[in-house]
Amino acid sequence: MSSPCGLNCQRRQVSKQQLLALVCLLALGLVRESEASGLRFIAELPDSVVVQHRPASFHCLAYNDGRSQIVVRWFIDSVEVRNSSEHFLFDNGTLSFPSIVASGSSVGGGRSMYRCRASDESGSIVSREAKVEFAYLTEYPTDARGQAQVFATNNTVYLECPTPLPSSVPDAEVSWRKDGVEFTEGLDLGSYVTSLQIPTATARLDGSYNCLFHNNLLGKSVTSPAVPLTIKPSRKILNFVTDNTEMEVTVGGAVLFQCVVSSPNPPSVVTWRKFEKGQLPSGRVQYIGSNLKIVDVQSEDAGEYECGAAGSAQYFKLAVDEIPIIQQFSPSSAHTVIIHHSFEARCTVYSNPAPSVYWTFNGVNVNQSEVTSLGVTTSTNASSDQKTVTARLKIVDVLKTNEGYYQCFTSNFVGDVYKNLYLTVVVPPVLLVVPQPLETLQGKDFTLHCTITGSPAPSLTWRLNDDDITSDSRRKVVITQLKDRTVGLLRVAKSSHQDTGLYVCHGGNTAASVSSSAVRVSVYVGAKIITTEDTSGKLHRPATLSVEYVGLPLPTVQWYFEQSTAITSGQKYNILDNGALKILDVEFSDVGRYEVEVSNTVAGERHLDRRQLSLRVLPIVSIQDPTVSKLGSSIILNCSVQANPPASVINWYKESSTVVASGNEGISISTTRDTESYMLTSHLLLSELREEDFGNYSCVAVSDVGESTPALTALQQDLSDVKAVVKHDDDGVSTVAIAVIVVVVLLVGVTAGVSVAVWLWRRRQQRELEKSMTSQAQLERYNVCSCVVFD
């Protein structure tokens, strides 16, 4: 009796043993290279039987040389299995059920189809579809009846379990009970045979017999109805006259067993039966008198038959000849192997009579020298009865010449069959021609070359700075695939600095991938000035001369003043990182022509570009201080301008809007120029001053650079000749003035009184100023101070 764990535990134990064996093989380095390349299964789920509401585990083990992580997914009846409280998925490919339950109702305990899929970064493979059945054992059918059996002494006793039989998954073991006690006598026909055969009948065999069907996995048994057995004394043994007791027939043919009894009084009843499964072929049996004929013979009809009459029997042996059957053929119809790895194929054939089995390569027997010279060897193993033959084909070091059709051919006199296998030999890619470093000038075309060998012909792509390159208006990727190589060209037209970088040629096929070393392509740009612009500065302020340029390698920048003096950074100048020239403190001596030069060297050739530009200074205007003069007198107002380039004109304005022009009544304008100091002075002569000549005057200088900021002054009337309305005391304040202030305060208010007091004070100050001027010369000396106006 098996343990309560049953077959399920045995399967789990086998799986653990397989895992342990794999770990040992890997640790000892015994896994051959051919078995360690590519993603493949090393343990797939076989058809199995489980017990409902008990734990169950299924294993799907894949291997890929440890290149990357393998993900295993499970499918039950084509539906993917997800982790849940009912089942768990483990990273090692195990699907575990704490308490497995049939997914649907079907015959018996239930049945589902399981399949697993293993995936890694190179792709995925799908396992065989395994049938998982739930163990069950039905009760013995109620319509089964035990038929009483009577045998004569010394004859062979043959008992059959009452039919119909109970159903069981897995098959139930059958044992016999006699009068309720286990019965172990008789021929050993196997634990799963429903018949009992006892060679010699004796009286002690009388009794009641039952069949016991026991399902080891479930630990359940059912007992058949009783089969009564009676042993009677033997009568006279009959003589059979048939000599031809061994028959041979081909599948599909017919066979006739002749049962002839030599006796004056032949028995009226002749019975036929077949050993092994105990039943004659259903629907294909014909009784002709005492003879038995079987039509449309099948392979399962082979075996021993008995003709029984009056306690005697005649035995016949039937051999069924059939066309060979290829029971196992691996690998499947197509297989791929990497060159210099090993390859093995197996073909297992069964037939009666014994088959002949051999391999061919592209139609030629592998045992011929032209094939054995390619390293192909074969071996053949046969079962003891020679009816099952396994032919193996092995190539230790696979070459490209081993690629082609392999055929397992088997035959006997009944017929022949064959099965084909196409072996594809993959050659990993190898770089034959690699791109080379390159230097070129912007605007020129260039081409990179790459050739990769391999079979099948590898794919080929180009990458620039890790980005894939696709064809566009300037870049053209040309790929040519030949039988065993791929040629890749990258053509770049009108190259620019954007084409500078690291280029890689990458390719691969089903065996592997390969990449060239990164090579640098440098697209150089000759130094060239894009734009410059003349600059206008202000005296004693910074000014910047800008230049925009391109070039690769980065050009050097050199500045010159007046085409001769090279400029370097220092207290006067600063050459900025962007090439601009900054003049830290503009003076008139800095005004002039500047020249900027940019240069670099590309592929041994010097590239240079120059441009000229100018620095100009806005006019600086100064005008004399405000002046006091009398009616009818004459006065000169002076306006001086410093400018480079020199000012072309100085314009005079009165009250900021009215243009003062030479030639008007009493007005004359003249200029003097000092070239060393860049000074231009305009003299405005106002003769016989009138009342309307007094007021605010301004002058504006104009040059090629632009207009200056206006300089302002004032011409005031001298009132010293106007008689005072009141008499002044020495202290400057008259009694009348004080009285006037008091009256104003009383009548108008404090604010008005203060205003009058301020006016009187200013008048006193003016009088004091006039007294200090004893001549016109003193007055002019007083006006010598000038003001300089800046923005």
XYZ file of C-alpha atoms in Angstrom, residues 243-620:
378
model
C -1.465 -27.800 -36.204
C -1.325 -24.138 -37.231
C -1.419 -22.453 -33.827
C 0.926 -19.538 -34.587
C -0.605 -16.965 -36.896
C 0.866 -13.826 -38.454
C -1.102 -11.113 -40.223
C -0.621 -7.518 -41.348
C -2.553 -4.646 -39.791
C -5.867 -4.287 -41.608
C -5.944 -7.929 -42.737
C -8.004 -10.883 -41.424
C -7.057 -14.033 -39.520
C -8.926 -17.334 -39.011
C -8.357 -19.541 -35.949
C -9.504 -23.110 -36.594
C -10.512 -25.047 -33.504
C -11.098 -28.753 -34.503
C -11.701 -31.449 -31.852
C -10.772 -35.061 -32.591
C -13.586 -36.965 -30.870
C -16.454 -39.266 -31.876
C -18.740 -36.909 -30.021
C -17.424 -33.344 -30.494
C -18.559 -30.887 -27.810
C -21.489 -28.801 -28.795
C -20.114 -25.643 -27.119
C -16.747 -24.084 -27.946
C -15.717 -20.862 -26.201
C -13.048 -18.360 -27.291
C -11.194 -15.869 -25.192
C -8.076 -13.694 -25.387
C -5.508 -13.423 -22.675
C -3.833 -10.190 -21.574
C -6.859 -7.850 -21.517
C -9.245 -10.753 -21.528
C -11.654 -9.458 -24.154
C -11.982 -10.310 -27.814
C -11.876 -7.412 -30.274
C -15.223 -5.640 -30.158
C -17.183 -5.546 -33.416
C -14.512 -7.288 -35.493
C -15.054 -10.930 -34.425
C -16.910 -13.537 -36.481
C -17.725 -17.082 -35.316
C -17.704 -19.703 -38.034
C -18.743 -22.984 -36.409
C -16.070 -23.614 -33.823
C -13.649 -21.283 -35.595
C -12.887 -17.635 -34.790
C -12.247 -14.994 -37.432
C -10.974 -11.484 -36.725
C -11.270 -8.882 -39.462
C -9.508 -5.514 -39.807
C -6.788 -6.712 -37.477
C -5.139 -4.013 -35.332
C -1.847 -4.060 -33.509
C -3.569 -4.500 -30.151
C -5.075 -7.782 -31.386
C -1.675 -9.458 -31.109
C -1.459 -11.989 -28.295
C -2.637 -15.422 -27.161
C -6.104 -16.811 -27.814
C -7.791 -19.871 -26.281
C -10.345 -22.224 -27.780
C -12.044 -24.104 -24.908
C -14.308 -27.122 -25.099
C -15.482 -29.509 -22.360
C -12.716 -28.540 -19.998
C -9.974 -28.817 -22.642
C -8.337 -25.978 -24.564
C -6.344 -25.247 -27.692
C -4.081 -22.143 -27.693
C -3.244 -19.866 -30.606
C -0.639 -17.124 -30.868
C -1.243 -14.140 -33.123
C 1.509 -11.816 -34.331
C 0.397 -8.595 -36.044
C 2.773 -7.050 -38.566
C 2.527 -3.278 -38.871
C 4.234 -0.397 -40.567
C 6.862 1.231 -38.338
C 5.707 3.951 -35.977
C 8.066 6.773 -35.014
C 7.251 7.090 -31.341
C 9.789 9.762 -30.447
C 11.578 12.295 -32.642
C 13.646 15.054 -31.135
C 14.292 17.815 -31.685
C 11.255 18.906 -33.659
C 11.123 19.507 -37.388
C 13.420 22.565 -37.168
C 16.347 23.265 -34.897
C 18.986 25.965 -34.647
C 22.479 25.498 -33.219
C 25.448 27.841 -32.942
C 28.536 26.914 -34.917
C 31.152 24.827 -33.024
C 28.545 23.715 -30.503
C 27.295 20.118 -30.398
C 24.045 18.690 -31.710
C 22.191 15.436 -31.034
C 18.998 14.006 -32.520
C 17.030 10.912 -31.499
C 14.543 8.789 -33.390
C 12.710 5.954 -31.593
C 10.736 3.523 -33.792
C 8.432 0.615 -32.954
C 7.132 -2.015 -35.335
C 6.474 -5.726 -35.706
C 8.462 -7.167 -37.328
C 11.570 -5.383 -36.109
C 12.279 -2.225 -38.126
C 15.470 -1.035 -39.710
C 16.295 2.582 -38.826
C 18.928 4.920 -40.250
C 19.632 8.628 -40.748
C 20.235 10.528 -43.963
C 21.687 14.009 -44.576
C 20.359 15.813 -47.615
C 19.319 12.408 -48.993
C 22.661 10.662 -48.362
C 23.048 7.924 -45.725
C 25.069 9.388 -42.877
C 27.210 6.242 -42.753
C 28.739 7.104 -46.109
C 32.139 8.745 -46.041
C 31.003 12.009 -47.582
C 28.800 12.561 -44.503
C 30.995 11.044 -41.791
C 33.759 13.368 -42.959
C 31.546 16.220 -41.740
C 31.763 14.885 -38.180
C 28.341 13.164 -38.151
C 28.106 9.909 -36.165
C 25.176 7.567 -35.397
C 24.386 4.785 -32.939
C 21.472 2.336 -32.669
C 19.939 0.639 -29.635
C 17.183 -1.995 -29.800
C 14.904 -3.534 -27.202
C 15.187 -7.202 -26.293
C 12.483 -8.199 -28.788
C 14.088 -5.949 -31.459
C 10.749 -4.267 -32.045
C 11.733 -0.920 -30.534
C 14.801 0.708 -32.065
C 16.362 4.057 -31.159
C 18.746 5.675 -33.639
C 20.866 8.583 -32.408
C 22.702 11.120 -34.528
C 25.432 13.283 -33.019
C 27.706 16.095 -34.204
C 30.326 17.077 -31.645
C 31.594 20.190 -33.433
C 28.887 21.657 -35.643
C 30.140 23.370 -38.796
C 28.333 25.463 -41.350
C 28.561 22.497 -43.741
C 26.360 20.509 -41.331
C 23.383 22.730 -42.138
C 20.645 20.965 -44.071
C 17.919 18.298 -43.968
C 18.289 15.266 -41.703
C 15.878 12.357 -42.136
C 15.091 9.463 -39.834
C 14.115 6.642 -42.216
C 12.592 3.375 -40.964
C 11.089 0.405 -42.793
C 10.047 -3.238 -42.639
C 8.371 -5.467 -45.177
C 5.017 -3.858 -44.392
C 6.140 -0.373 -45.408
C 8.378 2.572 -44.555
C 8.024 5.959 -42.898
C 10.353 8.878 -42.313
C 10.513 12.185 -40.527
C 12.537 15.255 -41.474
C 14.515 17.704 -39.420
C 16.142 20.853 -40.791
C 19.241 21.951 -38.914
C 20.140 25.630 -39.135
C 23.705 26.493 -38.165
C 24.007 30.033 -36.860
C 27.331 31.836 -37.095
C 27.707 34.687 -34.567
C 28.472 38.091 -36.072
C 32.101 39.159 -36.464
C 33.308 42.636 -37.411
C 35.270 42.358 -40.652
C 35.590 46.046 -41.557
C 35.272 48.705 -38.854
C 34.864 52.470 -39.228
C 38.008 54.580 -38.888
C 38.518 57.973 -37.195
C 38.057 60.891 -39.554
C 38.780 64.617 -39.735
C 37.137 66.777 -42.374
C 36.200 70.362 -43.111
C 32.647 71.648 -42.823
C 30.781 71.440 -46.098
C 32.688 68.434 -47.394
C 31.207 64.914 -47.807
C 32.496 61.857 -45.936
C 31.692 58.099 -45.802
C 32.108 55.515 -43.015
C 32.432 51.789 -43.830
C 31.457 48.717 -41.779
C 31.186 45.023 -42.701
C 29.870 42.300 -40.349
C 30.019 38.600 -41.193
C 27.625 36.006 -39.796
C 24.845 33.604 -40.684
C 22.104 34.504 -41.046
C 23.382 37.816 -42.398
C 23.406 40.209 -39.427
C 21.365 43.354 -39.122
C 23.428 46.554 -39.154
C 22.749 49.993 -37.710
C 24.773 53.157 -37.185
C 24.820 55.221 -34.003
C 26.092 58.739 -33.317
C 26.666 59.574 -29.655
C 24.451 56.556 -28.700
C 21.544 57.724 -30.914
C 20.455 55.642 -33.908
C 21.072 57.280 -37.283
C 18.335 57.208 -39.906
C 18.523 58.464 -43.462
C 17.573 62.086 -44.066
C 18.346 64.829 -46.585
C 22.063 64.835 -45.684
C 22.724 61.437 -44.146
C 22.240 58.284 -46.178
C 22.439 54.827 -44.547
C 23.096 52.140 -47.189
C 22.762 48.506 -46.027
C 23.602 45.586 -48.335
C 22.907 42.064 -47.041
C 24.749 39.208 -48.713
C 24.554 35.497 -47.876
C 27.036 35.536 -45.019
C 27.738 39.223 -44.410
C 26.225 42.664 -44.225
C 27.897 45.764 -45.625
C 26.916 49.120 -44.160
C 27.828 52.546 -45.511
C 27.082 55.866 -43.847
C 27.321 58.710 -46.329
C 27.148 62.270 -45.027
C 26.812 65.134 -47.487
C 27.739 68.756 -46.747
C 29.013 67.937 -43.289
C 28.536 70.368 -40.441
C 29.757 70.620 -36.866
C 26.579 68.709 -35.867
C 28.135 65.631 -37.463
C 31.035 65.698 -34.997
C 30.942 62.904 -32.410
C 31.486 59.210 -31.685
C 30.232 56.774 -34.335
C 29.507 53.074 -33.679
C 28.602 50.291 -36.111
C 26.251 47.789 -34.404
C 24.929 44.481 -35.738
C 23.587 41.105 -34.688
C 21.687 37.958 -35.578
C 19.936 35.218 -33.622
C 23.270 34.018 -32.203
C 24.688 37.232 -30.753
C 25.280 40.925 -31.320
C 28.463 42.934 -31.813
C 29.471 46.594 -31.807
C 32.555 48.322 -33.143
C 34.662 50.560 -30.955
C 33.483 54.149 -30.987
C 35.463 56.239 -33.478
C 35.551 60.012 -33.512
C 34.613 62.002 -36.570
C 35.635 65.661 -36.273
C 34.024 68.123 -38.641
C 36.108 71.282 -38.417
C 34.949 74.793 -39.277
C 37.405 77.378 -40.619
C 37.480 80.587 -38.624
C 35.031 83.123 -40.013
C 33.667 86.418 -38.750
C 29.899 86.612 -38.932
C 29.308 90.211 -37.941
C 30.925 93.288 -36.374
C 29.532 96.735 -35.618
C 31.065 100.154 -35.138
C 30.682 101.436 -31.580
C 29.923 104.874 -30.212
C 31.324 105.581 -26.766
C 31.375 108.330 -24.241
C 34.428 110.010 -22.872
C 35.800 108.436 -19.665
C 33.271 105.643 -19.869
C 33.808 101.941 -20.842
C 33.082 100.945 -24.438
C 32.888 97.478 -26.015
C 33.723 96.484 -29.597
C 31.827 93.247 -30.357
C 32.522 90.496 -32.872
C 30.529 87.355 -33.716
C 32.474 84.490 -35.261
C 32.432 80.697 -35.816
C 35.138 78.062 -35.986
C 36.107 74.567 -34.825
C 38.588 74.183 -33.223
C 37.760 77.372 -31.351
C 39.545 80.222 -33.118
C 41.962 82.608 -31.425
C 41.025 86.289 -31.466
C 43.512 89.173 -31.900
C 42.714 92.924 -31.912
C 44.700 95.697 -33.540
C 44.466 99.522 -33.312
C 45.096 101.593 -36.412
C 46.227 98.406 -38.246
C 49.532 98.136 -36.441
C 49.357 98.003 -32.682
C 48.439 94.557 -31.274
C 46.152 94.855 -28.287
C 46.522 92.725 -25.171
C 44.490 92.622 -21.984
C 45.761 95.022 -19.330
C 44.918 98.306 -17.602
C 43.631 99.838 -20.812
C 41.961 96.919 -22.551
C 40.260 93.632 -21.695
C 39.670 90.917 -24.331
C 36.551 89.058 -23.168
C 35.903 85.301 -23.417
C 33.520 85.859 -26.334
C 36.254 87.708 -28.229
C 34.885 91.225 -27.663
C 37.293 94.084 -26.886
C 36.426 96.216 -23.884
C 38.048 99.668 -23.544
C 37.971 100.368 -19.843
C 38.220 104.227 -19.947
C 37.559 105.878 -23.297
C 39.756 108.818 -24.229
C 39.870 110.847 -27.408
C 43.092 109.107 -28.304
C 41.197 105.789 -28.418
C 39.053 106.986 -31.272
C 39.993 105.399 -34.594
C 40.032 102.238 -36.707
C 40.218 98.869 -34.967
C 40.820 95.520 -36.656
C 39.798 92.093 -35.314
C 41.396 88.881 -36.565
C 40.080 85.294 -35.896
C 42.057 82.216 -36.927
C 42.316 78.451 -36.446
C 44.050 75.481 -38.090
C 42.023 72.711 -39.761
C 43.698 69.636 -41.216
C 47.030 71.463 -41.332
C 45.586 74.508 -43.081
C 45.333 77.903 -41.357
C 42.019 79.736 -41.712
C 41.935 83.474 -40.998
C 39.335 86.226 -41.268
C 39.635 89.983 -40.537
C 37.219 92.837 -40.152
C 37.640 96.546 -39.427
C 35.434 98.585 -37.144
C 35.536 102.048 -35.553
C 35.231 103.591 -32.127
C 33.709 107.078 -32.067
C 33.020 109.430 -29.144
C 29.882 111.503 -28.728
C 30.450 115.317 -28.578
C 31.133 116.829 -25.110
